[in-house]
Amino acid sequence: MTVTVLVPDDEGVAALSEVPLVQAVRYQWGDPVPPEAAKAEVLIPGRHPAGDELWRDLPNLKLVQLLSAGADDWIGKVPDGVLLSTCRGAHGGSMAEWVVAVLLSMYRRLDVFAAAQRAARWERMTSETLQGQHVLVVGAGDLGRQLRKRLESFDARCTMVGMSARDGVHGVDELPDLLPHHDVVVMMVPLTSRTRGMVDARFLAAMRDDAVLVNAARGPVVVTEALVAEVTAGRLRAALDVTDPEPLPSDHPLWTAPGVVVTPHVGGAVYGVRRRSYAVAAAEIARYAGGELPDNLVHGEY
């Protein structure tokens, strides 16, 4: 029996064309859904908002397959009885690259050398190095594992933290004891009721002086006012790909705070990301079409 999948672009149609027992049907957000929507069991969302009126036209919907690793926009908005699966495994490498890039830029003071180049000044200086830094990675899923692999190739030392302890991974309840002993703290957790506001004033106060906070998770994981206080005082540094609020207003103090690098939520925005996302989505849908549950199913908040 063929499973009908609604996809938002031609790339998705091509990616699913080789999956057995699957018929990919193109739809366009804002246009009437195609006739095949009446029997569609799987939806791959495009850019339309989560929980929109599209549900009314999909009476046979069983699975929403995301192209993102994060599902916080969709949790609680999928109709009862409909499965939700993420694209975990597609974006870990790109996000890990971003973390390594900002850390290298900060430690090797590339901003200072770029300014000197614009002024045509030959100014040498000694910088810090990523080698030997102790990095605490909060989030031990695919993103965290990808980051650890890359950081260790720079001879950095990684400690992994998950929501619960397991072999080789500390639990979040150990954070108060771990934070004072690390030079870098990288947030790579999903946004849930447990992680919202996790990085608060107490968390930041426990970090060692001149440590770097890296937020590659979601903006609300960090209490912005608490972070502003620490970086404005010059005690901590930060690299932020996500912020709260987002987009960051032009007059926000994080733009000009010393020791802060801000990028506009582009950690995963690299060439080829759509191809990698559809490869994961196709594998998830193939499992579903074969009578299995997708590997990346969201249970509760994750």
PDB file of C-alpha atoms in Angstrom:
ATOM      1  CA  MET A   1       0.000   0.000   0.000  1.00  0.00           C
ATOM      2  CA  THR A   2       1.440   3.363  -1.081  1.00  0.00           C
ATOM      3  CA  VAL A   3       1.874   6.155   1.472  1.00  0.00           C
ATOM      4  CA  THR A   4       1.134   9.640   0.155  1.00  0.00           C
ATOM      5  CA  VAL A   5       3.482  12.361   1.405  1.00  0.00           C
ATOM      6  CA  LEU A   6       2.895  16.086   0.915  1.00  0.00           C
ATOM      7  CA  VAL A   7       6.164  17.936   0.297  1.00  0.00           C
ATOM      8  CA  PRO A   8       6.718  21.700  -0.049  1.00  0.00           C
ATOM      9  CA  ASP A   9       9.229  21.773  -2.920  1.00  0.00           C
ATOM     10  CA  ASP A  10      10.573  19.929  -5.926  1.00  0.00           C
ATOM     11  CA  GLU A  11      13.707  18.918  -4.033  1.00  0.00           C
ATOM     12  CA  GLY A  12      11.510  16.972  -1.643  1.00  0.00           C
ATOM     13  CA  VAL A  13       9.710  15.254  -4.493  1.00  0.00           C
ATOM     14  CA  ALA A  14      13.057  14.189  -5.953  1.00  0.00           C
ATOM     15  CA  ALA A  15      14.394  13.000  -2.577  1.00  0.00           C
ATOM     16  CA  LEU A  16      11.374  10.767  -1.981  1.00  0.00           C
ATOM     17  CA  SER A  17      11.104   9.459  -5.519  1.00  0.00           C
ATOM     18  CA  GLU A  18      13.369   6.483  -4.761  1.00  0.00           C
ATOM     19  CA  VAL A  19      11.670   5.524  -1.483  1.00  0.00           C
ATOM     20  CA  PRO A  20       9.605   2.347  -1.902  1.00  0.00           C
ATOM     21  CA  LEU A  21       5.874   2.495  -1.171  1.00  0.00           C
ATOM     22  CA  VAL A  22       5.897   6.302  -1.115  1.00  0.00           C
ATOM     23  CA  GLN A  23       4.195   8.777  -3.438  1.00  0.00           C
ATOM     24  CA  ALA A  24       5.455  12.346  -3.031  1.00  0.00           C
ATOM     25  CA  VAL A  25       2.957  15.086  -3.895  1.00  0.00           C
ATOM     26  CA  ARG A  26       4.002  18.710  -4.226  1.00  0.00           C
ATOM     27  CA  TYR A  27       1.974  21.387  -2.481  1.00  0.00           C
ATOM     28  CA  GLN A  28       2.342  25.150  -2.300  1.00  0.00           C
ATOM     29  CA  TRP A  29       1.653  27.032   0.909  1.00  0.00           C
ATOM     30  CA  GLY A  30      -1.150  29.527   0.337  1.00  0.00           C
ATOM     31  CA  ASP A  31      -2.613  27.628  -2.616  1.00  0.00           C
ATOM     32  CA  PRO A  32      -5.445  25.083  -2.382  1.00  0.00           C
ATOM     33  CA  VAL A  33      -4.075  21.688  -1.406  1.00  0.00           C
ATOM     34  CA  PRO A  34      -3.882  19.096  -4.218  1.00  0.00           C
ATOM     35  CA  PRO A  35      -6.609  16.448  -4.467  1.00  0.00           C
ATOM     36  CA  GLU A  36      -4.197  13.823  -3.086  1.00  0.00           C
ATOM     37  CA  ALA A  37      -4.286  15.643   0.281  1.00  0.00           C
ATOM     38  CA  ALA A  38      -7.419  13.697   1.200  1.00  0.00           C
ATOM     39  CA  LYS A  39      -5.358  10.494   1.475  1.00  0.00           C
ATOM     40  CA  ALA A  40      -2.023  11.996   2.561  1.00  0.00           C
ATOM     41  CA  GLU A  41      -0.620  10.300   5.677  1.00  0.00           C
ATOM     42  CA  VAL A  42       2.585  12.325   5.952  1.00  0.00           C
ATOM     43  CA  LEU A  43       3.224  16.076   5.797  1.00  0.00           C
ATOM     44  CA  ILE A  44       6.639  17.700   5.432  1.00  0.00           C
ATOM     45  CA  PRO A  45       6.043  21.325   6.429  1.00  0.00           C
ATOM     46  CA  GLY A  46       7.524  24.136   4.410  1.00  0.00           C
ATOM     47  CA  ARG A  47       7.640  27.688   5.713  1.00  0.00           C
ATOM     48  CA  HIS A  48       4.045  27.838   6.887  1.00  0.00           C
ATOM     49  CA  PRO A  49       3.463  28.275  10.633  1.00  0.00           C
ATOM     50  CA  ALA A  50       2.935  25.339  12.933  1.00  0.00           C
ATOM     51  CA  GLY A  51      -0.628  24.341  13.684  1.00  0.00           C
ATOM     52  CA  ASP A  52      -2.199  26.299  10.850  1.00  0.00           C
ATOM     53  CA  GLU A  53      -5.472  25.618   9.104  1.00  0.00           C
ATOM     54  CA  LEU A  54      -3.825  23.125   6.748  1.00  0.00           C
ATOM     55  CA  TRP A  55      -4.874  20.367   9.176  1.00  0.00           C
ATOM     56  CA  ARG A  56      -8.489  20.735   8.075  1.00  0.00           C
ATOM     57  CA  ASP A  57      -7.576  19.521   4.594  1.00  0.00           C
ATOM     58  CA  LEU A  58      -5.611  16.456   5.756  1.00  0.00           C
ATOM     59  CA  PRO A  59      -8.169  14.057   7.249  1.00  0.00           C
ATOM     60  CA  ASN A  60      -5.851  11.027   6.987  1.00  0.00           C
ATOM     61  CA  LEU A  61      -2.725  12.661   8.450  1.00  0.00           C
ATOM     62  CA  LYS A  62      -0.633  10.331  10.626  1.00  0.00           C
ATOM     63  CA  LEU A  63       2.862  11.852  10.682  1.00  0.00           C
ATOM     64  CA  VAL A  64       4.451  15.319  10.496  1.00  0.00           C
ATOM     65  CA  GLN A  65       8.075  14.987   9.406  1.00  0.00           C
ATOM     66  CA  LEU A  66      10.115  18.114  10.109  1.00  0.00           C
ATOM     67  CA  LEU A  67      13.208  19.255   8.222  1.00  0.00           C
ATOM     68  CA  SER A  68      14.605  20.835  11.389  1.00  0.00           C
ATOM     69  CA  ALA A  69      16.247  19.266  14.417  1.00  0.00           C
ATOM     70  CA  GLY A  70      14.225  21.506  16.728  1.00  0.00           C
ATOM     71  CA  ALA A  71      10.542  20.823  17.269  1.00  0.00           C
ATOM     72  CA  ASP A  72       9.636  23.471  19.848  1.00  0.00           C
ATOM     73  CA  ASP A  73       7.447  25.385  17.371  1.00  0.00           C
ATOM     74  CA  TRP A  74       5.395  22.242  16.713  1.00  0.00           C
ATOM     75  CA  ILE A  75       5.068  20.579  20.096  1.00  0.00           C
ATOM     76  CA  GLY A  76       1.491  20.881  21.293  1.00  0.00           C
ATOM     77  CA  LYS A  77       0.245  22.068  17.900  1.00  0.00           C
ATOM     78  CA  VAL A  78       0.036  18.752  16.063  1.00  0.00           C
ATOM     79  CA  PRO A  79      -3.450  17.183  16.140  1.00  0.00           C
ATOM     80  CA  ASP A  80      -4.051  14.405  18.651  1.00  0.00           C
ATOM     81  CA  GLY A  81      -2.934  11.031  17.364  1.00  0.00           C
ATOM     82  CA  VAL A  82      -0.497  12.491  14.800  1.00  0.00           C
ATOM     83  CA  LEU A  83       3.173  11.566  15.185  1.00  0.00           C
ATOM     84  CA  LEU A  84       5.896  14.221  15.066  1.00  0.00           C
ATOM     85  CA  SER A  85       9.428  13.412  13.881  1.00  0.00           C
ATOM     86  CA  THR A  86      12.457  15.682  13.719  1.00  0.00           C
ATOM     87  CA  CYS A  87      15.408  15.811  11.345  1.00  0.00           C
ATOM     88  CA  ARG A  88      17.976  14.918  13.992  1.00  0.00           C
ATOM     89  CA  GLY A  89      21.232  13.967  12.306  1.00  0.00           C
ATOM     90  CA  ALA A  90      21.092  16.472   9.457  1.00  0.00           C
ATOM     91  CA  HIS A  91      22.345  19.614  11.195  1.00  0.00           C
ATOM     92  CA  GLY A  92      24.833  18.494  13.841  1.00  0.00           C
ATOM     93  CA  GLY A  93      27.896  18.959  11.663  1.00  0.00           C
ATOM     94  CA  SER A  94      26.921  22.472  10.573  1.00  0.00           C
ATOM     95  CA  MET A  95      26.130  23.590  14.117  1.00  0.00           C
ATOM     96  CA  ALA A  96      29.376  22.113  15.404  1.00  0.00           C
ATOM     97  CA  GLU A  97      31.278  24.017  12.708  1.00  0.00           C
ATOM     98  CA  TRP A  98      29.659  27.267  13.822  1.00  0.00           C
ATOM     99  CA  VAL A  99      30.679  26.692  17.442  1.00  0.00           C
ATOM    100  CA  VAL A 100      34.258  25.898  16.460  1.00  0.00           C
ATOM    101  CA  ALA A 101      34.333  28.913  14.121  1.00  0.00           C
ATOM    102  CA  VAL A 102      33.228  31.428  16.747  1.00  0.00           C
ATOM    103  CA  LEU A 103      35.532  29.992  19.380  1.00  0.00           C
ATOM    104  CA  LEU A 104      38.535  30.123  17.058  1.00  0.00           C
ATOM    105  CA  SER A 105      37.584  33.669  16.033  1.00  0.00           C
ATOM    106  CA  MET A 106      37.341  34.799  19.638  1.00  0.00           C
ATOM    107  CA  TYR A 107      40.467  33.060  20.897  1.00  0.00           C
ATOM    108  CA  ARG A 108      42.644  34.023  17.920  1.00  0.00           C
ATOM    109  CA  ARG A 109      41.225  37.605  17.904  1.00  0.00           C
ATOM    110  CA  LEU A 110      40.304  37.587  14.248  1.00  0.00           C
ATOM    111  CA  ASP A 111      38.115  40.661  14.837  1.00  0.00           C
ATOM    112  CA  VAL A 112      41.189  42.659  15.863  1.00  0.00           C
ATOM    113  CA  PHE A 113      43.199  41.496  12.851  1.00  0.00           C
ATOM    114  CA  ALA A 114      40.270  42.222  10.499  1.00  0.00           C
ATOM    115  CA  ALA A 115      40.072  45.780  11.833  1.00  0.00           C
ATOM    116  CA  ALA A 116      43.835  46.176  11.397  1.00  0.00           C
ATOM    117  CA  GLN A 117      43.591  44.907   7.824  1.00  0.00           C
ATOM    118  CA  ARG A 118      40.873  47.438   6.995  1.00  0.00           C
ATOM    119  CA  ALA A 119      43.178  50.155   8.340  1.00  0.00           C
ATOM    120  CA  ALA A 120      46.212  48.687   6.514  1.00  0.00           C
ATOM    121  CA  ARG A 121      48.066  48.265   9.793  1.00  0.00           C
ATOM    122  CA  TRP A 122      50.577  45.444  10.344  1.00  0.00           C
ATOM    123  CA  GLU A 123      50.048  44.822  14.065  1.00  0.00           C
ATOM    124  CA  ARG A 124      51.182  41.591  15.636  1.00  0.00           C
ATOM    125  CA  MET A 125      49.782  40.275  18.916  1.00  0.00           C
ATOM    126  CA  THR A 126      49.744  37.073  20.938  1.00  0.00           C
ATOM    127  CA  SER A 127      46.360  35.435  21.268  1.00  0.00           C
ATOM    128  CA  GLU A 128      44.675  32.653  23.193  1.00  0.00           C
ATOM    129  CA  THR A 129      44.264  29.167  21.749  1.00  0.00           C
ATOM    130  CA  LEU A 130      41.516  26.560  21.683  1.00  0.00           C
ATOM    131  CA  GLN A 131      44.098  23.916  22.538  1.00  0.00           C
ATOM    132  CA  GLY A 132      43.753  22.692  26.076  1.00  0.00           C
ATOM    133  CA  GLN A 133      40.525  24.552  26.805  1.00  0.00           C
ATOM    134  CA  HIS A 134      38.021  22.729  28.997  1.00  0.00           C
ATOM    135  CA  VAL A 135      34.644  22.763  27.234  1.00  0.00           C
ATOM    136  CA  LEU A 136      31.376  21.826  28.907  1.00  0.00           C
ATOM    137  CA  VAL A 137      28.846  20.700  26.280  1.00  0.00           C
ATOM    138  CA  VAL A 138      25.295  20.840  27.667  1.00  0.00           C
ATOM    139  CA  GLY A 139      23.281  18.620  25.351  1.00  0.00           C
ATOM    140  CA  ALA A 140      24.603  15.157  24.601  1.00  0.00           C
ATOM    141  CA  GLY A 141      22.518  14.333  21.529  1.00  0.00           C
ATOM    142  CA  ASP A 142      23.626  14.408  17.892  1.00  0.00           C
ATOM    143  CA  LEU A 143      24.653  18.080  18.015  1.00  0.00           C
ATOM    144  CA  GLY A 144      26.708  17.611  21.153  1.00  0.00           C
ATOM    145  CA  ARG A 145      28.415  14.474  19.874  1.00  0.00           C
ATOM    146  CA  GLN A 146      29.297  16.172  16.583  1.00  0.00           C
ATOM    147  CA  LEU A 147      30.770  19.103  18.490  1.00  0.00           C
ATOM    148  CA  ARG A 148      32.820  16.909  20.776  1.00  0.00           C
ATOM    149  CA  LYS A 149      34.386  15.130  17.802  1.00  0.00           C
ATOM    150  CA  ARG A 150      35.481  18.417  16.258  1.00  0.00           C
ATOM    151  CA  LEU A 151      36.679  20.069  19.453  1.00  0.00           C
ATOM    152  CA  GLU A 152      38.823  17.102  20.411  1.00  0.00           C
ATOM    153  CA  SER A 153      40.605  17.363  17.061  1.00  0.00           C
ATOM    154  CA  PHE A 154      41.775  20.800  18.297  1.00  0.00           C
ATOM    155  CA  ASP A 155      43.026  19.196  21.531  1.00  0.00           C
ATOM    156  CA  ALA A 156      40.247  20.762  23.570  1.00  0.00           C
ATOM    157  CA  ARG A 157      38.923  18.716  26.493  1.00  0.00           C
ATOM    158  CA  CYS A 158      35.184  18.045  26.493  1.00  0.00           C
ATOM    159  CA  THR A 159      32.773  17.169  29.278  1.00  0.00           C
ATOM    160  CA  MET A 160      29.314  16.068  28.159  1.00  0.00           C
ATOM    161  CA  VAL A 161      26.105  16.853  30.057  1.00  0.00           C
ATOM    162  CA  GLY A 162      22.680  15.388  29.316  1.00  0.00           C
ATOM    163  CA  MET A 163      19.273  15.808  30.888  1.00  0.00           C
ATOM    164  CA  SER A 164      20.007  12.571  32.753  1.00  0.00           C
ATOM    165  CA  ALA A 165      23.319  10.876  33.573  1.00  0.00           C
ATOM    166  CA  ARG A 166      24.529   7.864  31.628  1.00  0.00           C
ATOM    167  CA  ASP A 167      27.831   6.266  30.693  1.00  0.00           C
ATOM    168  CA  GLY A 168      30.233   9.074  29.758  1.00  0.00           C
ATOM    169  CA  VAL A 169      27.585  11.778  30.266  1.00  0.00           C
ATOM    170  CA  HIS A 170      26.926  13.826  33.401  1.00  0.00           C
ATOM    171  CA  GLY A 171      23.397  14.804  34.403  1.00  0.00           C
ATOM    172  CA  VAL A 172      22.189  18.418  34.531  1.00  0.00           C
ATOM    173  CA  ASP A 173      21.934  18.148  38.307  1.00  0.00           C
ATOM    174  CA  GLU A 174      25.754  18.128  38.332  1.00  0.00           C
ATOM    175  CA  LEU A 175      26.058  21.488  36.560  1.00  0.00           C
ATOM    176  CA  PRO A 176      26.704  23.567  39.721  1.00  0.00           C
ATOM    177  CA  ASP A 177      29.808  21.471  40.402  1.00  0.00           C
ATOM    178  CA  LEU A 178      30.965  21.389  36.778  1.00  0.00           C
ATOM    179  CA  LEU A 179      30.560  25.027  35.715  1.00  0.00           C
ATOM    180  CA  PRO A 180      33.433  26.527  37.768  1.00  0.00           C
ATOM    181  CA  HIS A 181      35.953  24.161  36.176  1.00  0.00           C
ATOM    182  CA  HIS A 182      35.373  24.907  32.471  1.00  0.00           C
ATOM    183  CA  ASP A 183      36.591  27.631  30.127  1.00  0.00           C
ATOM    184  CA  VAL A 184      33.696  27.281  27.689  1.00  0.00           C
ATOM    185  CA  VAL A 185      30.065  26.282  28.208  1.00  0.00           C
ATOM    186  CA  VAL A 186      28.146  25.366  25.054  1.00  0.00           C
ATOM    187  CA  MET A 187      24.349  25.099  25.157  1.00  0.00           C
ATOM    188  CA  MET A 188      22.996  22.578  22.617  1.00  0.00           C
ATOM    189  CA  VAL A 189      19.734  21.554  24.291  1.00  0.00           C
ATOM    190  CA  PRO A 190      16.198  21.651  22.866  1.00  0.00           C
ATOM    191  CA  LEU A 191      13.810  24.276  24.216  1.00  0.00           C
ATOM    192  CA  THR A 192      11.504  22.625  26.741  1.00  0.00           C
ATOM    193  CA  SER A 193       9.944  23.540  30.071  1.00  0.00           C
ATOM    194  CA  ARG A 194      13.097  22.145  31.733  1.00  0.00           C
ATOM    195  CA  THR A 195      15.576  24.117  29.636  1.00  0.00           C
ATOM    196  CA  ARG A 196      13.734  27.454  29.315  1.00  0.00           C
ATOM    197  CA  GLY A 197      15.712  29.903  31.448  1.00  0.00           C
ATOM    198  CA  MET A 198      18.256  27.229  32.396  1.00  0.00           C
ATOM    199  CA  VAL A 199      21.120  29.694  31.974  1.00  0.00           C
ATOM    200  CA  ASP A 200      20.047  32.153  34.645  1.00  0.00           C
ATOM    201  CA  ALA A 201      21.967  34.469  36.987  1.00  0.00           C
ATOM    202  CA  ARG A 202      22.943  31.592  39.287  1.00  0.00           C
ATOM    203  CA  PHE A 203      24.174  29.469  36.361  1.00  0.00           C
ATOM    204  CA  LEU A 204      26.253  32.341  34.986  1.00  0.00           C
ATOM    205  CA  ALA A 205      27.640  33.271  38.402  1.00  0.00           C
ATOM    206  CA  ALA A 206      28.972  29.723  38.747  1.00  0.00           C
ATOM    207  CA  MET A 207      31.049  30.043  35.556  1.00  0.00           C
ATOM    208  CA  ARG A 208      34.707  30.932  36.005  1.00  0.00           C
ATOM    209  CA  ASP A 209      35.900  34.461  35.251  1.00  0.00           C
ATOM    210  CA  ASP A 210      36.486  35.187  31.536  1.00  0.00           C
ATOM    211  CA  ALA A 211      34.743  31.970  30.494  1.00  0.00           C
ATOM    212  CA  VAL A 212      32.784  31.895  27.237  1.00  0.00           C
ATOM    213  CA  LEU A 213      29.089  31.036  27.045  1.00  0.00           C
ATOM    214  CA  VAL A 214      28.048  29.722  23.621  1.00  0.00           C
ATOM    215  CA  ASN A 215      24.329  29.504  22.853  1.00  0.00           C
ATOM    216  CA  ALA A 216      23.676  27.213  19.899  1.00  0.00           C
ATOM    217  CA  ALA A 217      20.331  26.072  21.330  1.00  0.00           C
ATOM    218  CA  ARG A 218      17.377  28.491  21.471  1.00  0.00           C
ATOM    219  CA  GLY A 219      17.301  32.054  22.727  1.00  0.00           C
ATOM    220  CA  PRO A 220      14.996  31.502  25.730  1.00  0.00           C
ATOM    221  CA  VAL A 221      17.394  28.890  27.144  1.00  0.00           C
ATOM    222  CA  VAL A 222      19.373  31.910  28.384  1.00  0.00           C
ATOM    223  CA  VAL A 223      17.957  34.634  30.636  1.00  0.00           C
ATOM    224  CA  THR A 224      19.038  37.625  28.554  1.00  0.00           C
ATOM    225  CA  GLU A 225      19.081  40.191  31.359  1.00  0.00           C
ATOM    226  CA  ALA A 226      21.375  38.010  33.442  1.00  0.00           C
ATOM    227  CA  LEU A 227      23.761  37.517  30.523  1.00  0.00           C
ATOM    228  CA  VAL A 228      23.801  41.246  29.719  1.00  0.00           C
ATOM    229  CA  ALA A 229      24.811  41.976  33.305  1.00  0.00           C
ATOM    230  CA  GLU A 230      27.754  39.550  33.160  1.00  0.00           C
ATOM    231  CA  VAL A 231      29.133  40.548  29.753  1.00  0.00           C
ATOM    232  CA  THR A 232      28.648  44.275  30.363  1.00  0.00           C
ATOM    233  CA  ALA A 233      30.699  43.916  33.527  1.00  0.00           C
ATOM    234  CA  GLY A 234      33.356  42.149  31.449  1.00  0.00           C
ATOM    235  CA  ARG A 235      33.373  39.037  33.637  1.00  0.00           C
ATOM    236  CA  LEU A 236      32.112  36.648  30.944  1.00  0.00           C
ATOM    237  CA  ARG A 237      32.234  36.460  27.159  1.00  0.00           C
ATOM    238  CA  ALA A 238      29.552  35.062  24.876  1.00  0.00           C
ATOM    239  CA  ALA A 239      28.932  33.770  21.355  1.00  0.00           C
ATOM    240  CA  LEU A 240      25.246  33.762  20.416  1.00  0.00           C
ATOM    241  CA  ASP A 241      23.597  32.372  17.320  1.00  0.00           C
ATOM    242  CA  VAL A 242      20.185  32.665  18.976  1.00  0.00           C
ATOM    243  CA  THR A 243      18.829  35.357  21.261  1.00  0.00           C
ATOM    244  CA  ASP A 244      15.778  36.303  23.272  1.00  0.00           C
ATOM    245  CA  PRO A 245      14.224  38.371  21.801  1.00  0.00           C
ATOM    246  CA  GLU A 246      14.890  37.273  18.240  1.00  0.00           C
ATOM    247  CA  PRO A 247      15.598  39.058  15.968  1.00  0.00           C
ATOM    248  CA  LEU A 248      17.707  41.143  18.318  1.00  0.00           C
ATOM    249  CA  PRO A 249      16.537  44.802  18.249  1.00  0.00           C
ATOM    250  CA  SER A 250      19.064  47.243  16.831  1.00  0.00           C
ATOM    251  CA  ASP A 251      19.394  49.093  20.140  1.00  0.00           C
ATOM    252  CA  HIS A 252      19.901  45.974  22.268  1.00  0.00           C
ATOM    253  CA  PRO A 253      22.998  46.077  24.515  1.00  0.00           C
ATOM    254  CA  LEU A 254      24.199  42.660  23.328  1.00  0.00           C
ATOM    255  CA  TRP A 255      25.198  44.202  19.993  1.00  0.00           C
ATOM    256  CA  THR A 256      27.857  46.367  21.624  1.00  0.00           C
ATOM    257  CA  ALA A 257      28.708  44.468  24.807  1.00  0.00           C
ATOM    258  CA  PRO A 258      32.425  43.682  25.110  1.00  0.00           C
ATOM    259  CA  GLY A 259      33.477  40.145  24.300  1.00  0.00           C
ATOM    260  CA  VAL A 260      30.214  39.194  22.591  1.00  0.00           C
ATOM    261  CA  VAL A 261      29.809  37.698  19.111  1.00  0.00           C
ATOM    262  CA  VAL A 262      26.267  37.666  17.664  1.00  0.00           C
ATOM    263  CA  THR A 263      25.189  35.881  14.487  1.00  0.00           C
ATOM    264  CA  PRO A 264      21.566  35.927  13.207  1.00  0.00           C
ATOM    265  CA  HIS A 265      20.527  32.275  13.772  1.00  0.00           C
ATOM    266  CA  VAL A 266      22.655  30.983  10.906  1.00  0.00           C
ATOM    267  CA  GLY A 267      24.491  28.076  12.555  1.00  0.00           C
ATOM    268  CA  GLY A 268      22.736  25.604  10.285  1.00  0.00           C
ATOM    269  CA  ALA A 269      22.410  27.886   7.265  1.00  0.00           C
ATOM    270  CA  VAL A 270      24.931  26.290   4.927  1.00  0.00           C
ATOM    271  CA  TYR A 271      24.878  25.064   1.350  1.00  0.00           C
ATOM    272  CA  GLY A 272      23.650  21.511   1.066  1.00  0.00           C
ATOM    273  CA  VAL A 273      21.561  21.605   4.239  1.00  0.00           C
ATOM    274  CA  ARG A 274      18.336  20.932   2.334  1.00  0.00           C
ATOM    275  CA  ARG A 275      19.837  17.850   0.716  1.00  0.00           C
ATOM    276  CA  ARG A 276      21.010  16.513   4.077  1.00  0.00           C
ATOM    277  CA  SER A 277      17.654  17.277   5.673  1.00  0.00           C
ATOM    278  CA  TYR A 278      15.731  15.427   2.991  1.00  0.00           C
ATOM    279  CA  ALA A 279      18.066  12.442   3.274  1.00  0.00           C
ATOM    280  CA  VAL A 280      17.130  12.101   6.953  1.00  0.00           C
ATOM    281  CA  ALA A 281      13.450  12.780   6.231  1.00  0.00           C
ATOM    282  CA  ALA A 282      13.412  10.144   3.488  1.00  0.00           C
ATOM    283  CA  ALA A 283      14.886   7.553   5.862  1.00  0.00           C
ATOM    284  CA  GLU A 284      12.288   8.393   8.515  1.00  0.00           C
ATOM    285  CA  ILE A 285       9.429   8.161   6.019  1.00  0.00           C
ATOM    286  CA  ALA A 286      10.802   4.893   4.626  1.00  0.00           C
ATOM    287  CA  ARG A 287      10.613   3.406   8.120  1.00  0.00           C
ATOM    288  CA  TYR A 288       7.038   4.609   8.484  1.00  0.00           C
ATOM    289  CA  ALA A 289       6.045   3.255   5.071  1.00  0.00           C
ATOM    290  CA  GLY A 290       7.598  -0.072   6.047  1.00  0.00           C
ATOM    291  CA  GLY A 291       5.443  -0.313   9.138  1.00  0.00           C
ATOM    292  CA  GLU A 292       8.031   0.893  11.651  1.00  0.00           C
ATOM    293  CA  LEU A 293       8.077   3.958  13.856  1.00  0.00           C
ATOM    294  CA  PRO A 294      10.489   6.732  12.805  1.00  0.00           C
ATOM    295  CA  ASP A 295      13.691   6.921  14.839  1.00  0.00           C
ATOM    296  CA  ASN A 296      13.370  10.644  15.562  1.00  0.00           C
ATOM    297  CA  LEU A 297       9.891  10.660  17.076  1.00  0.00           C
ATOM    298  CA  VAL A 298       9.156  13.384  19.606  1.00  0.00           C
ATOM    299  CA  HIS A 299       7.845  12.011  22.891  1.00  0.00           C
ATOM    300  CA  GLY A 300       6.240  14.625  25.087  1.00  0.00           C
ATOM    301  CA  GLU A 301       8.510  17.660  24.961  1.00  0.00           C
ATOM    302  CA  TYR A 302      11.300  15.636  23.233  1.00  0.00           C
TER     303      TYR A 302
END
